Amino acid sequence: RVGCSSSDEPFEEKSYTPDTQVNGINIDVEDRMIEVSLSQDEQIHIIYFENSKEYYDISISDGNVLTMTSESSKSWTDYIGVKPAAENRKISLQVPDDLLDSLTLSTTNEDISLPSLTVRGSVTLSSNGGNITFNALDVGETLDLTVKNGDISGSVIGSYDDFTIKSEYKKGETNLPENKPGGDKALNVSSNNGDVNIGFTDM
């Protein structure tokens, strides 16, 4: 059939639950919204949509890090036409509170959102072309945020003095200083063409 795009093929909803202890999660995808929520059963669940042209590779490393990456068998002709429907461009990640040592999420052209969540080590969030939002995020060590053509807004648990802050920004407004030393935790923010508004909270 001439002139049809891969969007003609229906997407199938799938879910993945690791059957082993996971210490970290690394999701690195393109054109996908990543929505994190708290798990109801102390397990990690990933709900996603794929077809034969757009799918994911999910694996767990020796270090017990779960990695999910975009895979594609699309030819260049498949890129002509429309994107998949919004519901098919969403990844739902459900994680138990205070389980992970690291959480790394990266996407393009879509948003990343996190609930009030405790991560023992580091959280790294990156979106090129989307917004990053989070609420009362509790990190043990480091929060790294990178956004291009999108905004960052949210709150972290702890006081302003708890964090060593480094922020760099181009074309946008930020409520963070470029450099503030002296905290036990690190907050690193890079924004290009977007606004940054991060609050500090006890709760």
Coordinates of N, CA and C in Angstrom, one line a residue:
R1 N 0.8 -1.2 0.0 CA 0.0 0.0 0.0 C 0.9 1.3 0.0
V2 N 0.6 2.1 -0.9 CA 1.4 3.3 -1.0 C 0.8 4.4 -0.2
G3 N 1.7 5.2 0.4 CA 1.2 6.4 1.1 C 0.7 6.2 2.5
C4 N 0.8 5.0 3.0 CA 0.3 4.8 4.4 C 1.5 4.8 5.4
S5 N 1.2 5.3 6.5 CA 2.2 5.4 7.6 C 2.1 4.2 8.5
S6 N 3.1 4.1 9.4 CA 3.1 3.0 10.4 C 1.9 3.2 11.4
S7 N 1.4 4.4 11.4 CA 0.3 4.6 12.4 C -1.0 3.8 12.0
D8 N -1.0 3.2 10.8 CA -2.1 2.3 10.5 C -2.1 1.0 11.3
E9 N -0.9 0.6 11.7 CA -0.9 -0.6 12.5 C -1.2 -0.3 13.9
P10 N -2.2 -1.0 14.5 CA -2.6 -0.7 15.8 C -1.5 -1.0 16.9
F11 N -1.5 -0.2 17.9 CA -0.6 -0.4 19.0 C -1.3 -1.4 20.0
E12 N -0.5 -2.2 20.7 CA -1.0 -3.1 21.6 C -0.5 -2.7 23.0
E13 N -1.4 -2.6 24.0 CA -1.0 -2.3 25.3 C -0.3 -3.5 26.0
K14 N 0.8 -3.2 26.6 CA 1.6 -4.2 27.2 C 2.0 -3.8 28.6
S15 N 2.3 -4.7 29.5 CA 2.8 -4.4 30.8 C 4.0 -5.3 31.2
Y16 N 4.9 -4.7 31.9 CA 6.1 -5.4 32.3 C 6.3 -5.2 33.8
T17 N 6.5 -6.4 34.5 CA 6.8 -6.4 35.9 C 8.1 -7.2 36.1
P18 N 9.2 -6.6 36.6 CA 10.4 -7.4 36.8 C 10.2 -8.5 37.9
D19 N 10.7 -9.7 37.7 CA 10.6 -10.7 38.7 C 11.8 -10.8 39.6
T20 N 12.6 -9.8 39.6 CA 13.8 -9.7 40.4 C 13.9 -8.4 41.0
Q21 N 14.8 -8.3 42.1 CA 15.0 -7.0 42.7 C 15.6 -6.0 41.8
V22 N 15.1 -4.8 41.7 CA 15.6 -3.8 40.9 C 16.0 -2.6 41.8
N23 N 17.3 -2.2 41.6 CA 17.8 -1.0 42.4 C 17.7 0.3 41.6
G24 N 17.6 0.2 40.3 CA 17.6 1.4 39.5 C 16.8 1.3 38.3
I25 N 16.3 2.4 37.8 CA 15.5 2.3 36.5 C 16.1 3.4 35.6
N26 N 16.3 3.0 34.3 CA 16.7 3.9 33.3 C 15.8 3.8 32.1
I27 N 15.0 4.8 31.8 CA 14.2 4.8 30.7 C 14.7 5.9 29.7
D28 N 15.0 5.5 28.5 CA 15.6 6.4 27.5 C 14.8 6.2 26.2
V29 N 13.9 7.1 26.0 CA 13.0 6.9 24.8 C 12.8 8.2 24.0
E30 N 12.2 8.1 22.9 CA 11.9 9.3 22.1 C 10.4 9.4 21.8
D31 N 10.0 10.7 21.9 CA 8.6 11.0 21.5 C 7.6 10.2 22.4
R32 N 7.9 10.1 23.7 CA 7.1 9.4 24.6 C 6.9 10.2 25.9
M33 N 5.7 10.3 26.3 CA 5.4 10.9 27.6 C 5.7 9.8 28.7
I34 N 6.4 10.2 29.8 CA 6.7 9.3 30.9 C 5.9 9.8 32.1
E35 N 5.0 9.0 32.6 CA 4.2 9.4 33.8 C 4.5 8.4 34.9
V36 N 5.1 8.9 36.0 CA 5.5 8.1 37.1 C 4.4 8.2 38.1
S37 N 4.0 7.1 38.7 CA 3.1 7.0 39.8 C 3.5 6.1 40.9
L38 N 3.0 6.1 42.1 CA 3.3 5.2 43.1 C 2.6 3.9 42.9
S39 N 3.4 2.8 43.1 CA 2.8 1.5 42.9 C 1.9 1.1 44.1
Q40 N 0.9 0.4 43.8 CA -0.1 0.0 44.8 C 0.3 -1.3 45.5
D41 N 1.2 -2.0 44.9 CA 1.5 -3.4 45.4 C 3.0 -3.7 45.7
E42 N 3.8 -2.6 45.9 CA 5.2 -2.7 46.2 C 6.0 -3.4 45.0
Q43 N 5.4 -3.5 43.9 CA 6.1 -4.0 42.7 C 6.3 -2.8 41.7
I44 N 7.3 -3.0 40.8 CA 7.5 -2.1 39.7 C 6.7 -2.6 38.5
H45 N 5.9 -1.7 37.9 CA 5.2 -2.0 36.7 C 5.4 -0.9 35.7
I46 N 5.6 -1.4 34.4 CA 5.7 -0.5 33.3 C 4.5 -0.8 32.3
I47 N 3.7 0.1 32.0 CA 2.6 -0.1 31.1 C 2.9 0.8 29.8
Y48 N 2.9 0.2 28.7 CA 3.3 0.9 27.5 C 2.6 0.3 26.3
F49 N 2.8 0.9 25.1 CA 2.1 0.5 23.9 C 3.2 0.3 22.8
E50 N 3.0 -0.7 22.0 CA 4.0 -0.9 21.0 C 3.4 -1.7 19.8
N51 N 4.0 -1.5 18.6 CA 3.6 -2.4 17.5 C 4.9 -2.8 16.8
S52 N 4.8 -3.4 15.7 CA 6.1 -4.0 15.1 C 7.0 -3.0 14.6
K53 N 6.6 -1.7 14.4 CA 7.4 -0.7 14.0 C 8.1 0.1 15.1
E54 N 7.3 0.3 16.2 CA 7.8 1.1 17.3 C 7.6 0.2 18.6
Y55 N 8.8 -0.1 19.2 CA 8.7 -1.0 20.3 C 9.9 -0.7 21.3
Y56 N 10.0 -1.5 22.3 CA 11.0 -1.2 23.3 C 11.9 -2.4 23.6
D57 N 13.1 -2.1 24.1 CA 13.9 -3.1 24.6 C 14.0 -2.9 26.1
I58 N 13.6 -3.9 26.8 CA 13.6 -3.9 28.3 C 14.6 -5.0 28.8
S59 N 15.5 -4.6 29.7 CA 16.5 -5.5 30.2 C 16.9 -5.1 31.6
I60 N 17.4 -6.1 32.3 CA 17.9 -5.8 33.7 C 19.4 -6.2 33.7
S61 N 20.2 -5.3 34.1 CA 21.7 -5.5 34.1 C 22.1 -6.3 35.3
D62 N 23.4 -6.6 35.3 CA 24.0 -7.3 36.5 C 23.9 -6.5 37.8
G63 N 23.9 -5.2 37.6 CA 23.8 -4.3 38.7 C 22.4 -4.0 39.1
N64 N 21.4 -4.8 38.6 CA 20.0 -4.7 38.9 C 19.4 -3.4 38.5
V65 N 19.9 -2.9 37.4 CA 19.3 -1.7 36.8 C 18.4 -2.1 35.7
L66 N 17.1 -1.7 35.7 CA 16.2 -2.0 34.7 C 16.3 -0.9 33.6
T67 N 16.6 -1.3 32.4 CA 16.7 -0.3 31.3 C 15.6 -0.5 30.2
M68 N 15.0 0.6 29.8 CA 14.0 0.5 28.8 C 14.4 1.6 27.7
T69 N 14.6 1.1 26.5 CA 14.9 2.0 25.4 C 14.0 1.9 24.2
S70 N 13.9 2.9 23.5 CA 13.1 2.9 22.2 C 13.9 2.1 21.2
E71 N 13.1 1.2 20.5 CA 13.6 0.5 19.3 C 12.7 0.9 18.2
S72 N 13.2 0.8 17.0 CA 12.4 1.1 15.8 C 12.9 0.3 14.6
S73 N 11.9 -0.2 13.9 CA 12.2 -0.8 12.6 C 11.7 0.0 11.5
K74 N 11.4 1.3 11.8 CA 10.8 2.1 10.8 C 11.8 2.4 9.6
S75 N 11.3 2.4 8.4 CA 12.1 3.0 7.3 C 11.7 4.4 7.2
W76 N 12.5 5.1 6.4 CA 12.3 6.6 6.3 C 11.0 7.0 5.8
T77 N 10.3 6.1 5.1 CA 9.0 6.4 4.6 C 8.0 6.4 5.7
D78 N 8.3 5.7 6.8 CA 7.3 5.6 7.9 C 7.3 6.9 8.7
Y79 N 8.3 7.7 8.5 CA 8.3 9.0 9.3 C 7.5 10.1 8.6
I80 N 7.0 9.8 7.4 CA 6.1 10.7 6.8 C 4.7 10.4 7.2
G81 N 4.0 11.4 7.7 CA 2.6 11.2 8.2 C 2.5 11.6 9.6
V82 N 1.6 10.9 10.3 CA 1.2 11.4 11.6 C 1.9 10.6 12.7
K83 N 2.0 11.2 13.9 CA 2.5 10.5 15.0 C 1.4 9.6 15.6
P84 N 1.8 8.6 16.3 CA 0.8 7.7 17.0 C -0.1 8.6 17.9
A85 N -1.3 8.1 18.1 CA -2.2 8.8 19.0 C -1.6 9.0 20.4
A86 N -2.1 10.0 21.1 CA -1.4 10.4 22.4 C -1.4 9.2 23.3
E87 N -2.5 8.4 23.4 CA -2.5 7.3 24.4 C -1.4 6.3 24.1
N88 N -1.0 6.2 22.8 CA 0.0 5.2 22.5 C 1.4 5.7 22.6
R89 N 1.5 7.0 22.9 CA 2.8 7.6 23.1 C 3.1 7.8 24.6
K90 N 2.5 7.1 25.5 CA 2.6 7.2 26.9 C 3.2 6.0 27.5
I91 N 4.1 6.2 28.4 CA 4.7 5.1 29.3 C 4.3 5.4 30.7
S92 N 3.6 4.5 31.3 CA 3.3 4.6 32.8 C 4.2 3.8 33.6
L93 N 5.0 4.4 34.4 CA 5.9 3.7 35.3 C 5.4 3.8 36.7
Q94 N 5.2 2.6 37.3 CA 4.7 2.6 38.7 C 5.8 2.0 39.6
V95 N 6.2 2.8 40.6 CA 7.3 2.3 41.4 C 6.9 2.5 42.9
P96 N 7.4 1.5 43.7 CA 7.2 1.7 45.2 C 8.0 2.8 45.7
D97 N 7.5 3.4 46.8 CA 8.3 4.5 47.4 C 9.5 4.0 48.1
D98 N 10.6 4.8 48.1 CA 11.8 4.5 48.9 C 12.4 3.1 48.5
L99 N 12.3 2.7 47.2 CA 12.9 1.4 46.8 C 14.1 1.6 46.0
L100 N 14.2 2.6 45.1 CA 15.2 2.8 44.1 C 16.4 3.6 44.6
D101 N 17.6 3.1 44.1 CA 18.8 3.9 44.4 C 18.9 5.0 43.3
S102 N 18.4 4.7 42.1 CA 18.5 5.7 41.0 C 17.3 5.6 40.1
L103 N 17.0 6.7 39.5 CA 15.9 6.8 38.6 C 16.3 7.8 37.5
T104 N 16.4 7.3 36.3 CA 16.8 8.1 35.1 C 15.8 8.0 34.0
L105 N 15.2 9.2 33.7 CA 14.2 9.3 32.7 C 14.6 10.3 31.6
S106 N 14.5 9.9 30.3 CA 14.9 10.8 29.3 C 13.9 10.6 28.1
T107 N 13.4 11.7 27.6 CA 12.5 11.6 26.4 C 12.7 12.8 25.5
T108 N 12.0 12.8 24.4 CA 11.9 14.0 23.5 C 10.5 14.3 23.2
N109 N 10.2 15.6 23.1 CA 8.9 16.1 22.5 C 7.7 15.8 23.4
E110 N 7.9 15.3 24.6 CA 6.8 14.9 25.5 C 7.3 15.2 26.9
D111 N 6.3 15.2 27.8 CA 6.5 15.6 29.2 C 6.9 14.4 30.1
I112 N 7.6 14.7 31.2 CA 7.9 13.8 32.2 C 7.2 14.3 33.5
S113 N 6.5 13.4 34.2 CA 5.8 13.9 35.5 C 6.1 12.8 36.5
L114 N 6.3 13.3 37.8 CA 6.6 12.4 38.9 C 5.7 12.8 40.1
P115 N 5.3 11.8 40.9 CA 4.5 12.1 42.1 C 5.5 12.4 43.2
S116 N 4.9 12.6 44.4 CA 5.8 12.6 45.6 C 6.4 11.3 45.8
L117 N 7.7 11.2 45.7 CA 8.4 10.0 45.6 C 9.8 10.1 46.3
T118 N 10.2 9.0 47.0 CA 11.5 9.0 47.6 C 12.4 8.1 46.8
V119 N 13.6 8.6 46.4 CA 14.6 7.8 45.7 C 15.9 8.0 46.6
R120 N 16.5 6.9 46.9 CA 17.6 6.9 47.9 C 18.8 7.6 47.4
G121 N 19.1 7.5 46.1 CA 20.3 8.1 45.5 C 20.0 9.3 44.6
S122 N 20.0 9.0 43.3 CA 20.0 10.1 42.4 C 18.8 10.0 41.5
V123 N 18.2 11.1 41.1 CA 17.2 11.2 40.1 C 17.7 12.1 38.9
T124 N 17.6 11.6 37.7 CA 18.0 12.3 36.5 C 16.9 12.4 35.5
L125 N 16.4 13.6 35.2 CA 15.3 13.8 34.3 C 15.7 14.7 33.1
S126 N 15.4 14.3 31.9 CA 15.8 15.0 30.8 C 14.7 15.0 29.7
S127 N 14.3 16.2 29.2 CA 13.3 16.2 28.1 C 13.7 17.3 27.1
N128 N 13.8 16.9 25.9 CA 14.1 17.8 24.8 C 12.8 18.1 24.1
G129 N 12.1 19.2 24.4 CA 10.9 19.5 23.7 C 9.6 19.2 24.6
G130 N 9.8 19.0 25.9 CA 8.7 18.8 26.7 C 9.0 19.4 28.1
N131 N 8.0 19.3 29.0 CA 8.1 19.8 30.3 C 8.4 18.7 31.3
I132 N 9.0 19.1 32.4 CA 9.3 18.2 33.5 C 8.6 18.8 34.8
T133 N 7.7 18.0 35.4 CA 7.0 18.4 36.6 C 7.1 17.3 37.6
F134 N 7.2 17.7 38.9 CA 7.3 16.8 40.0 C 6.8 17.5 41.3
N135 N 6.5 16.7 42.3 CA 5.9 17.2 43.5 C 6.5 16.5 44.7
A136 N 7.1 17.3 45.6 CA 7.7 16.8 46.8 C 8.6 15.6 46.6
L137 N 9.5 15.8 45.7 CA 10.5 14.8 45.3 C 11.6 14.7 46.4
D138 N 11.8 13.5 46.9 CA 12.8 13.3 48.0 C 14.0 12.5 47.4
V139 N 15.1 13.2 47.2 CA 16.3 12.5 46.7 C 17.3 12.4 47.8
G140 N 18.0 11.3 47.8 CA 19.1 11.1 48.8 C 20.3 11.8 48.5
E141 N 20.7 11.9 47.2 CA 21.9 12.5 46.9 C 21.9 13.6 45.8
T142 N 21.3 13.3 44.7 CA 21.4 14.2 43.5 C 20.2 14.3 42.7
L143 N 19.8 15.5 42.3 CA 18.7 15.7 41.4 C 19.3 16.5 40.2
D144 N 19.3 15.8 39.0 CA 19.8 16.4 37.8 C 18.6 16.6 36.9
L145 N 18.4 17.8 36.4 CA 17.3 18.2 35.5 C 17.8 18.9 34.3
T146 N 17.4 18.4 33.1 CA 17.8 19.0 31.9 C 16.6 19.2 31.0
V147 N 16.4 20.4 30.5 CA 15.2 20.6 29.6 C 15.6 21.6 28.5
K148 N 15.1 21.3 27.3 CA 15.3 22.2 26.2 C 13.9 22.4 25.5
N149 N 13.6 23.6 25.3 CA 12.3 24.0 24.7 C 11.1 23.4 25.6
G150 N 11.3 23.6 26.9 CA 10.3 23.1 27.9 C 10.6 23.7 29.2
D151 N 9.6 23.6 30.1 CA 9.7 24.2 31.5 C 10.0 23.1 32.5
I152 N 10.6 23.5 33.6 CA 10.7 22.6 34.8 C 10.0 23.3 35.9
S153 N 9.1 22.5 36.6 CA 8.4 23.1 37.7 C 8.2 21.9 38.7
G154 N 8.4 22.2 40.0 CA 8.1 21.2 41.0 C 8.7 21.6 42.3
S155 N 8.7 20.7 43.3 CA 9.2 20.9 44.6 C 10.0 19.7 45.1
V156 N 11.0 20.0 45.8 CA 11.9 19.0 46.4 C 11.8 19.1 47.9
I157 N 11.9 17.9 48.5 CA 11.9 17.8 50.0 C 13.2 18.2 50.5
G158 N 13.2 19.1 51.5 CA 14.5 19.6 52.0 C 14.5 21.1 52.0
S159 N 15.4 21.7 52.7 CA 15.5 23.2 52.7 C 16.5 23.6 51.6
Y160 N 16.4 24.9 51.3 CA 17.3 25.5 50.3 C 18.8 25.2 50.7
D161 N 19.1 25.2 52.0 CA 20.4 25.0 52.5 C 20.9 23.6 52.4
D162 N 20.0 22.6 52.2 CA 20.3 21.2 52.1 C 21.0 20.9 50.7
F163 N 20.9 21.9 49.8 CA 21.3 21.6 48.4 C 22.5 22.5 48.0
T164 N 23.5 21.8 47.4 CA 24.4 22.6 46.5 C 23.8 22.7 45.2
I165 N 23.6 24.0 44.7 CA 22.9 24.2 43.5 C 23.8 24.7 42.4
K166 N 23.6 24.1 41.2 CA 24.2 24.7 40.0 C 23.2 24.7 39.0
S167 N 23.0 25.9 38.4 CA 22.0 26.0 37.4 C 22.5 26.9 36.2
E168 N 22.2 26.4 35.0 CA 22.6 27.2 33.8 C 21.4 27.3 33.0
Y169 N 21.2 28.4 32.4 CA 20.0 28.6 31.6 C 20.2 29.6 30.5
K170 N 19.5 29.4 29.4 CA 19.5 30.3 28.2 C 18.1 30.5 27.9
K171 N 17.7 31.7 27.6 CA 16.4 32.1 27.1 C 15.3 31.5 28.0
G172 N 15.2 32.1 29.1 CA 14.2 31.6 30.1 C 14.4 32.2 31.4
E173 N 13.5 32.0 32.3 CA 13.6 32.5 33.7 C 13.8 31.4 34.6
T174 N 14.6 31.6 35.7 CA 14.8 30.6 36.7 C 14.7 31.3 38.1
N175 N 14.3 30.5 39.1 CA 14.2 31.0 40.4 C 15.4 30.5 41.2
L176 N 16.4 29.8 40.6 CA 17.5 29.3 41.2 C 18.8 30.1 41.0
P177 N 19.7 30.2 41.9 CA 21.0 30.8 41.7 C 21.8 30.0 40.7
E178 N 22.8 30.7 40.1 CA 23.7 29.9 39.2 C 24.6 29.0 40.0
N179 N 25.0 29.4 41.2 CA 25.9 28.7 42.0 C 25.6 28.9 43.4
K180 N 25.3 27.9 44.2 CA 25.2 28.0 45.6 C 25.8 26.8 46.3
P181 N 26.9 27.0 47.0 CA 27.6 25.8 47.6 C 27.0 25.5 49.0
G182 N 27.5 24.4 49.6 CA 27.3 24.2 51.0 C 26.2 23.2 51.3
G183 N 25.6 22.5 50.4 CA 24.6 21.6 50.7 C 25.1 20.1 50.6
D184 N 24.5 19.2 51.4 CA 24.8 17.8 51.4 C 24.3 17.1 50.1
K185 N 23.2 17.7 49.6 CA 22.7 17.1 48.3 C 23.0 18.1 47.2
A186 N 22.9 17.5 46.0 CA 23.2 18.3 44.8 C 21.9 18.5 43.9
L187 N 21.7 19.7 43.5 CA 20.6 20.1 42.6 C 21.3 20.7 41.4
N188 N 21.2 20.0 40.2 CA 21.8 20.5 39.0 C 20.8 20.7 37.9
V189 N 20.7 21.9 37.4 CA 19.6 22.2 36.5 C 20.2 22.9 35.2
S190 N 19.8 22.4 34.1 CA 20.2 23.0 32.8 C 18.9 23.2 32.0
S191 N 18.7 24.5 31.6 CA 17.5 24.7 30.8 C 17.9 25.6 29.6
N192 N 17.3 25.3 28.5 CA 17.5 26.1 27.3 C 16.1 26.4 26.7
N193 N 15.8 27.7 26.7 CA 14.5 28.1 26.1 C 13.3 27.5 27.0
G194 N 13.4 27.8 28.3 CA 12.3 27.3 29.1 C 12.4 28.0 30.5
D195 N 11.4 27.9 31.3 CA 11.4 28.5 32.6 C 11.6 27.4 33.7
V196 N 12.3 27.8 34.8 CA 12.5 26.9 35.9 C 12.0 27.5 37.2
N197 N 11.1 26.7 37.8 CA 10.6 27.1 39.1 C 10.6 25.9 40.0
I198 N 11.5 25.9 41.0 CA 11.6 24.8 41.9 C 11.5 25.3 43.3
G199 N 10.6 24.7 44.1 CA 10.4 25.1 45.5 C 11.0 24.0 46.4
F200 N 11.2 24.4 47.7 CA 11.7 23.6 48.7 C 10.6 23.4 49.8
T201 N 10.4 22.1 50.2 CA 9.3 21.9 51.1 C 9.7 20.9 52.2
D202 N 9.1 20.9 53.3 CA 9.4 20.0 54.4 C 8.5 18.7 54.2
M203 N 7.5 18.8 53.4 CA 6.5 17.7 53.3 C 6.6 17.0 52.0

